[in-house]
């Protein structure tokens, strides 16, 4: 920030809250956040008081009756304007994501683009919300199904996508006629402030979208309140499970997307150079902090040894440094504590007897920055029962398991407690089809290493990667944010 900060900059940097369209600064306690690229203090995040959270709930509850009556095409027009503003502010948002999360600018731009695509999907709300009808279900009796909004919805996103994941949540919920309380991740609270400001600039009425900051205590107040009807959560599996159980016990609708341990199977017939490049992008992009990141490679037959050589060679060439440096290929991880956790996992892998063929602990940044860095780390000869093969590390640590054939590879993938994403690299249509059909995960790539569904399809995690019935994105999300009503009528002459 050069010179005197503008009001908007002040709101972003001091993590303002927004209740009923009014921007204010929380009276709650604060904690210092640091810039992951440098380790220097960057901002103070407030933890909202119970009174502030209650006030946000009341405002959202009061705004609901008039917002749900706002004609659907009119709601869509506000979304179109929002989409346009996000597009205009794309660079600013990407820079904000890089600054608070650490990922490279290119990765941040990509994530903002994915968020904009979710808003584009929401712009189609008049068509998406249409119901069904059937004439003459009985003599002179007709039935009509309509979709109606639920009321106040809540969004709790994780730290790794400060713009994209919130944009999966509130634009669509609001397009459906709900009002919303958004609590950004307490590790990256600033991008969310800007997203909310821009939605108001697009013409969103006061009270429809409210923003509070905090973590467990704030979430617990929201989960406990009967006025909150639905909860969209994305984060780690233990917290997803907690949110699912707590909110469901209170009669709320819940979609809770959890953690992941994604396997990528490499068949011996695949192009190993191209496959290694794709694995590298998936395993080390965003410093491994992606729920779709490949964290285990299952190399089939003779694919193993040459693939590991390719991977190590390519990883050696990755430049690690601050995300806003144009030459950086991999940025820092989110915090000192998270770095420590990743380093502990590398020690665990060594103790378990896996072969550490590339050690990221001794990383030197190409630009001299001294934040929370871990270099690309690769373990070979990993066995499926090892902790580094089973547990989510959420950092740039890749485990390679050798399997004798496709059958064994499928069994290894299916034994995972998680089921978010998986992929196969092969030239064989038969192997690809067999894999896609039998594999127990919700998002499957065939020669695609990050099989992220576009917003028209559900973000379809399975097993320990998802708690709930209706996923984020796509038609599932329309079902999630609406209630169905069937009207049966007879008009006697
Ligand atoms: P996290 O579970 O620590 O936090 C997620 C959100 O929950 C944050 O907003 C946080 O403030 C809040 N929170 C944290 N602890 C809480 C508690 N005890 N009670 C109530 N709320 C709480 O997750 P994170 O570290 O921010 O994000 C990384 C995790 O998210 C990884 O496990 C990753 O796989 C997962 N993730 C999953 C998806 C997906 O689509 N399945 C997408 C992105 C990230």
Tab-separated table of C-alpha atoms in Angstrom, residues 8 11-12 15-24 56 59 78-79 81-83 85-86 89 92-93 96 100 119 153 155-157 162-167 169-171 174 179-185 188-213:
chain	number	residue	atom	x	y	z
A	8	UNK	CA	-11.449	-0.141	1.085
A	11	UNK	CA	-11.263	-2.617	5.519
A	12	UNK	CA	-9.255	-5.366	3.830
A	15	UNK	CA	-10.273	-7.531	8.352
A	16	UNK	CA	-13.481	-5.558	8.708
A	17	UNK	CA	-16.776	-7.350	9.235
A	18	UNK	CA	-19.989	-6.621	7.351
A	19	UNK	CA	-23.373	-6.875	9.045
A	20	UNK	CA	-26.487	-5.576	7.316
A	21	UNK	CA	-24.376	-3.872	4.639
A	22	UNK	CA	-22.522	-1.844	7.296
A	23	UNK	CA	-18.739	-2.211	7.457
A	24	UNK	CA	-17.315	-2.115	10.958
A	56	UNK	CA	-25.284	-11.098	11.772
A	59	UNK	CA	-29.853	-9.341	10.056
A	78	UNK	CA	-26.937	-8.668	-9.790
A	79	UNK	CA	-24.858	-11.825	-10.300
A	81	UNK	CA	-22.770	-7.434	-12.505
A	82	UNK	CA	-20.814	-9.253	-9.790
A	83	UNK	CA	-19.190	-11.497	-12.373
A	85	UNK	CA	-16.664	-6.741	-11.286
A	86	UNK	CA	-14.731	-9.877	-10.339
A	89	UNK	CA	-10.646	-6.905	-10.249
A	92	UNK	CA	-6.134	-7.326	-7.540
A	93	UNK	CA	-7.823	-10.454	-6.149
A	96	UNK	CA	-4.390	-10.615	-2.499
A	100	UNK	CA	-2.118	-14.010	2.210
A	119	UNK	CA	-20.434	-17.164	-10.439
A	153	UNK	CA	-27.165	-20.284	4.943
A	155	UNK	CA	-20.306	-20.792	4.524
A	156	UNK	CA	-17.086	-21.977	6.207
A	157	UNK	CA	-14.214	-22.296	3.699
A	162	UNK	CA	-9.270	-17.802	-0.263
A	163	UNK	CA	-11.315	-16.699	-3.315
A	164	UNK	CA	-12.396	-19.836	-5.158
A	165	UNK	CA	-14.059	-21.882	-2.415
A	166	UNK	CA	-16.110	-18.970	-0.985
A	167	UNK	CA	-17.248	-18.307	-4.563
A	169	UNK	CA	-20.771	-21.065	-1.789
A	170	UNK	CA	-22.435	-17.675	-1.401
A	171	UNK	CA	-23.119	-16.617	-5.035
A	174	UNK	CA	-27.858	-16.090	-2.768
A	179	UNK	CA	-29.387	-14.945	2.694
A	180	UNK	CA	-25.884	-15.798	3.843
A	181	UNK	CA	-23.305	-15.588	6.605
A	182	UNK	CA	-19.754	-16.041	5.380
A	183	UNK	CA	-16.924	-16.790	7.797
A	184	UNK	CA	-13.618	-16.823	5.891
A	185	UNK	CA	-10.756	-19.036	7.035
A	188	UNK	CA	-6.625	-16.072	5.142
A	189	UNK	CA	-9.386	-13.619	6.092
A	190	UNK	CA	-8.655	-10.697	3.735
A	191	UNK	CA	-9.592	-11.891	0.246
A	192	UNK	CA	-13.097	-12.649	1.528
A	193	UNK	CA	-13.522	-9.030	2.644
A	194	UNK	CA	-12.900	-7.875	-0.929
A	195	UNK	CA	-15.284	-10.484	-2.365
A	196	UNK	CA	-18.073	-9.195	-0.121
A	197	UNK	CA	-17.338	-5.531	-0.935
A	198	UNK	CA	-17.557	-6.238	-4.660
A	199	UNK	CA	-20.867	-8.087	-4.323
A	200	UNK	CA	-22.345	-5.021	-2.598
A	201	UNK	CA	-20.883	-2.822	-5.327
A	202	UNK	CA	-22.783	-5.021	-7.805
A	203	UNK	CA	-26.048	-3.976	-6.138
A	204	UNK	CA	-26.652	-6.701	-3.564
A	205	UNK	CA	-29.145	-5.371	-0.980
A	206	UNK	CA	-27.925	-4.895	2.603
A	207	UNK	CA	-28.288	-7.887	4.886
A	208	UNK	CA	-28.283	-10.541	2.158
A	209	UNK	CA	-24.556	-11.335	2.576
A	210	UNK	CA	-22.915	-10.848	5.961
A	211	UNK	CA	-19.305	-11.391	6.928
A	212	UNK	CA	-17.898	-12.374	10.320
A	213	UNK	CA	-14.411	-13.512	11.286
